[in-house]
Short mmCIF file of C-alpha atoms in Angstrom, two decimals:
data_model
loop_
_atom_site.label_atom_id
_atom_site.label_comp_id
_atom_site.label_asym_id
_atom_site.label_seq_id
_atom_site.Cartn_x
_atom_site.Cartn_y
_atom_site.Cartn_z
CA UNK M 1 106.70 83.18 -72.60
CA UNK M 2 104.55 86.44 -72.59
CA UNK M 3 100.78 85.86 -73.61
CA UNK M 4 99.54 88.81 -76.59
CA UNK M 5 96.22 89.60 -76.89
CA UNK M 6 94.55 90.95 -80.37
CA UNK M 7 90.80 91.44 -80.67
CA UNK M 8 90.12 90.51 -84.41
CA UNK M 9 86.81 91.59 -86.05
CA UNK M 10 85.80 88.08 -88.09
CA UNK M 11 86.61 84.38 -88.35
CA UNK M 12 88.04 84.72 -91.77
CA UNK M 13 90.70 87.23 -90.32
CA UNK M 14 91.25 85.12 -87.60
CA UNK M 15 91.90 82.37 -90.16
CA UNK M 16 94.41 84.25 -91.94
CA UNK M 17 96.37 85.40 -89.03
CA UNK M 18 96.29 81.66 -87.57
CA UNK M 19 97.62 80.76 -90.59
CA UNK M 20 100.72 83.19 -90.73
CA UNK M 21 101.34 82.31 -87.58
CA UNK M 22 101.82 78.75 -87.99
CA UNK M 23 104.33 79.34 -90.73
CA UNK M 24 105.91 81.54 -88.43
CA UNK M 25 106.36 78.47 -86.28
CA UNK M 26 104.02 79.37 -83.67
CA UNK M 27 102.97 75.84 -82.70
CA UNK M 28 99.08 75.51 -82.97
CA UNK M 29 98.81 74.63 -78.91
CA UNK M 30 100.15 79.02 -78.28
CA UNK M 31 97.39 79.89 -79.82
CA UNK M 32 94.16 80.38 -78.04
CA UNK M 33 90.47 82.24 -79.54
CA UNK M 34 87.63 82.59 -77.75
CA UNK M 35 84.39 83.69 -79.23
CA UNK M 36 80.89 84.14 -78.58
CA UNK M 37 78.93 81.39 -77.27
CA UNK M 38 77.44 79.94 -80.36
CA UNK M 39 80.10 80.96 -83.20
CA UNK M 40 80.76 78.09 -84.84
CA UNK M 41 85.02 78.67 -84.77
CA UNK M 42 85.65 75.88 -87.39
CA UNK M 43 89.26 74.76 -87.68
CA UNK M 44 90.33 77.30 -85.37
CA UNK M 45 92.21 76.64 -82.15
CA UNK M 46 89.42 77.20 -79.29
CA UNK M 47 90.78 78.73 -75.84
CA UNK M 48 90.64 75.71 -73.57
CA UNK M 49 89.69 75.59 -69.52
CA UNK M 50 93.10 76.86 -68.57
CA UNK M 51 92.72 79.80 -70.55
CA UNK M 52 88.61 80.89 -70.18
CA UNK M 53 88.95 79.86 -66.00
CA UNK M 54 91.19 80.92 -63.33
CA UNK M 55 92.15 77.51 -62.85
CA UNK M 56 96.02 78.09 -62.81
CA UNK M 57 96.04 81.12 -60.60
CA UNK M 58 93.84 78.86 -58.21
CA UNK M 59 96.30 76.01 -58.72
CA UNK M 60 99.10 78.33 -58.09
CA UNK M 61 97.43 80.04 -54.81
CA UNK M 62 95.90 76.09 -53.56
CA UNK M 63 99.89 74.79 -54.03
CA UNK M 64 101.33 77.49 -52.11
CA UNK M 65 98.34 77.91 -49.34
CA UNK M 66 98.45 74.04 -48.96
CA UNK M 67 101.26 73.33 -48.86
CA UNK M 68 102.30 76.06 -45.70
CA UNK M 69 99.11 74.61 -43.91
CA UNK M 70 100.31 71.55 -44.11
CA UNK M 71 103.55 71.90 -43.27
CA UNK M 72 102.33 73.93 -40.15
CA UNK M 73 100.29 71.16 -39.51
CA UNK M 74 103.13 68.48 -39.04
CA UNK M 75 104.99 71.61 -37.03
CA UNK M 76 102.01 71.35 -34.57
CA UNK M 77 102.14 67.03 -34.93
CA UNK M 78 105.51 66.64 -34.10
CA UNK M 79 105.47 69.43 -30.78
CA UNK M 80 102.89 66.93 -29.35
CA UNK M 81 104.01 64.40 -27.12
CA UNK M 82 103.39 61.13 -28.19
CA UNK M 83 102.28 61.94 -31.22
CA UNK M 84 105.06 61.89 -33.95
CA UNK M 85 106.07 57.86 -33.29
CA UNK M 86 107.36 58.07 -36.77
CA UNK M 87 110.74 60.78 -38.04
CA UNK M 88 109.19 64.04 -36.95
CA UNK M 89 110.99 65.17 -40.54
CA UNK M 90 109.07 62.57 -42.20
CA UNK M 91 106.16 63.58 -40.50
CA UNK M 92 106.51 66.98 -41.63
CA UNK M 93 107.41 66.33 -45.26
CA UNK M 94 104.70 64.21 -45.45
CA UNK M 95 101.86 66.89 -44.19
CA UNK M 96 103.11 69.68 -46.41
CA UNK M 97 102.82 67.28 -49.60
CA UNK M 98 99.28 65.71 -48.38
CA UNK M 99 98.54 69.85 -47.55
CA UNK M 100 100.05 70.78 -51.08
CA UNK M 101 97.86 68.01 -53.38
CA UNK M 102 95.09 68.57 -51.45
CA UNK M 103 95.13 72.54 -51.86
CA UNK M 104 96.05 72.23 -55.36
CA UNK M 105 93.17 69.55 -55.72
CA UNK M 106 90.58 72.06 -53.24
CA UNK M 107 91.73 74.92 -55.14
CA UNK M 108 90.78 73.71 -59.12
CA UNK M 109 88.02 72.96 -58.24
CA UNK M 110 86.95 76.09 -57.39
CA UNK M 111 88.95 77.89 -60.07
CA UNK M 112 87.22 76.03 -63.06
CA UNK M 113 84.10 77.23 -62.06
CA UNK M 114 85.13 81.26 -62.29
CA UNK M 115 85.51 83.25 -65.46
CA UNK M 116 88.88 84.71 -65.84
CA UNK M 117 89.03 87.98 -64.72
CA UNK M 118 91.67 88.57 -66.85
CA UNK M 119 88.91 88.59 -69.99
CA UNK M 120 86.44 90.88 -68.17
CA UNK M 121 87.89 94.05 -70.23
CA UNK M 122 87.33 91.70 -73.30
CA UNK M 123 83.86 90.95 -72.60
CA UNK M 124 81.84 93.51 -74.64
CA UNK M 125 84.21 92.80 -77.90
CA UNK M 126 83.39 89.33 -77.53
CA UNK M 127 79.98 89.63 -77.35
CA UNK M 128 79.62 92.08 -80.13
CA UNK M 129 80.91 89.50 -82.62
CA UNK M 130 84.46 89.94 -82.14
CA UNK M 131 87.10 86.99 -81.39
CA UNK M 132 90.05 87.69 -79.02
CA UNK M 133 93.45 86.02 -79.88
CA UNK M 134 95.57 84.72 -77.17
CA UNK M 135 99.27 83.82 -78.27
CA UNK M 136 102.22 82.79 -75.68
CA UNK M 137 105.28 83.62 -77.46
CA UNK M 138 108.74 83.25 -76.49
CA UNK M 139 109.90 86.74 -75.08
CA UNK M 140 112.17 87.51 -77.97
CA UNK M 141 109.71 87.09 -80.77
CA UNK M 142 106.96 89.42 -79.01
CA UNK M 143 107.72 92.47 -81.40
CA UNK M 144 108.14 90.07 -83.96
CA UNK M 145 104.81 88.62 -83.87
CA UNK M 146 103.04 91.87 -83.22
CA UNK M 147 104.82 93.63 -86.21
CA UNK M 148 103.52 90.55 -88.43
CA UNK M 149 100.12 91.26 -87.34
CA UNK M 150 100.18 95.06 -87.87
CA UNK M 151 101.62 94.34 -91.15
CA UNK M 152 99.16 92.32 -92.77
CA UNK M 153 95.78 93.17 -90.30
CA UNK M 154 95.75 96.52 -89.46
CA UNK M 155 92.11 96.07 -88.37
CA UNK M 156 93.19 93.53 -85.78
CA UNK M 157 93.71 95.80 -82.59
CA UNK M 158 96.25 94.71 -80.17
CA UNK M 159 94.90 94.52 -77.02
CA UNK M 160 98.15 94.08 -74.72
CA UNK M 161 100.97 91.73 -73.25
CA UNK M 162 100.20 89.84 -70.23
CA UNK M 163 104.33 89.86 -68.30
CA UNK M 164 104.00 86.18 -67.79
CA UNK M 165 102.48 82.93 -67.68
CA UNK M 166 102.54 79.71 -66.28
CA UNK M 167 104.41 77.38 -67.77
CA UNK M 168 102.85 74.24 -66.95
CA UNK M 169 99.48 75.24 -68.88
#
C-alpha cells in the first residue's frame, strides 16, 4: 500500500472525488481528510488518531526498543546465579514479550499525544480552508488513482506518495 496525498480546495470537491473513488473500489476505510478544526466535514471520511498522531511510528519504535530491552533484560536474569530457577529460555522469551507490550503500550501513549510530523508541510493549506486527502492504495493502482484525479479535478494538487505504510493501521 502507498499512502497519496492531494490538497483539495472545498468540501464539495472533496465530495466528488470521494465519490469516484468509491466506485473505483477504493474501500471508504483508505480514505482519510483532515480539515480545519471547526469544518463541519459532513459525510466525509475524517482522518482518524492513527493518521493525525504519530502513534504507529511510536508503536513501531516502542515494539522494537522494548522488546531488545527486554530481552537484554532476561540476558542479564539468567547470567545471575540463582536467579533463573525457571528455563533460562523461558525466562528470556518471557522478558522480551513483557519488554515488547510494555514498550508498545509506553510508546502510544506518548505518540497520540504528538501531531504527525508528516502533516507539518500541510499545515498552512489546512488552515487556509483547504482539506488534505489521504488514500492508501494498493501499489499498482497508484497512477491509476492519480490519473482519475487529474482527470476530473485539475484544481486538486497532488501533494506526493508516502513509499509505505503500516499495515496494521
Amino acid at each position: 500500500m502507498r499512502r497519496l496525498y492531494f490538497l483539495v480546495p472545498d468540501a464539495a470537491t472533496a465530495h466528488t472525488i470521494v465519490d469516484e473513488l468509491l466506485v473505483a473500489r477504493i474501500a471508504e476505510k483508505h480514505i482519510h481528510i483532515l480539515a480545519r478544526d471547526g469544518t463541519p466535514l459532513g459525510n466525509l471520511p475524517e482522518a482518524g488518531l492513527a493518521q493525525k498522531t504519530d502513534l504507529i511510528p511510536a508503536i513501531e519504535r516502542g515494539l522494537g526498543y522494548g522488546g531488545a530491552t527486554g530481552t537484554i533484560a532476561g540476558l542479564v536474569a539468567i547470567s545471575i546465579p540463582g536467579v533463573a530457577v525457571i528455563s533460562a529460555g523461558a525466562l528470556v522469551v518471557a522478558l522480551a514479550v513483557a519488554g515488547t507490550v510494555l514498550g508498545a503500550w509506553v510508546s502510544s501513549m506518548i505518540g497520540i499525544s504528538i501531531e504527525s510530523p508528516r502533516l507539518k508541510q500541510y499545515e498552512q493549506a489546512i488552515q487556509s480552508g483547504q482539506f488534505l486527502m489521504m488514500l492508501d492504495v494498493p501499489v499498482a493502482r497508484v497512477d491509476e488513482i492519480h490519473a482519475l484525479i487529474r482527470q476530473h479535478h485539475p484544481d486538486a494538487s497532488p501533494e506526493g506518495v508516502e513509499p509505505a505504510i503500516p499495515a496494521f493501521p
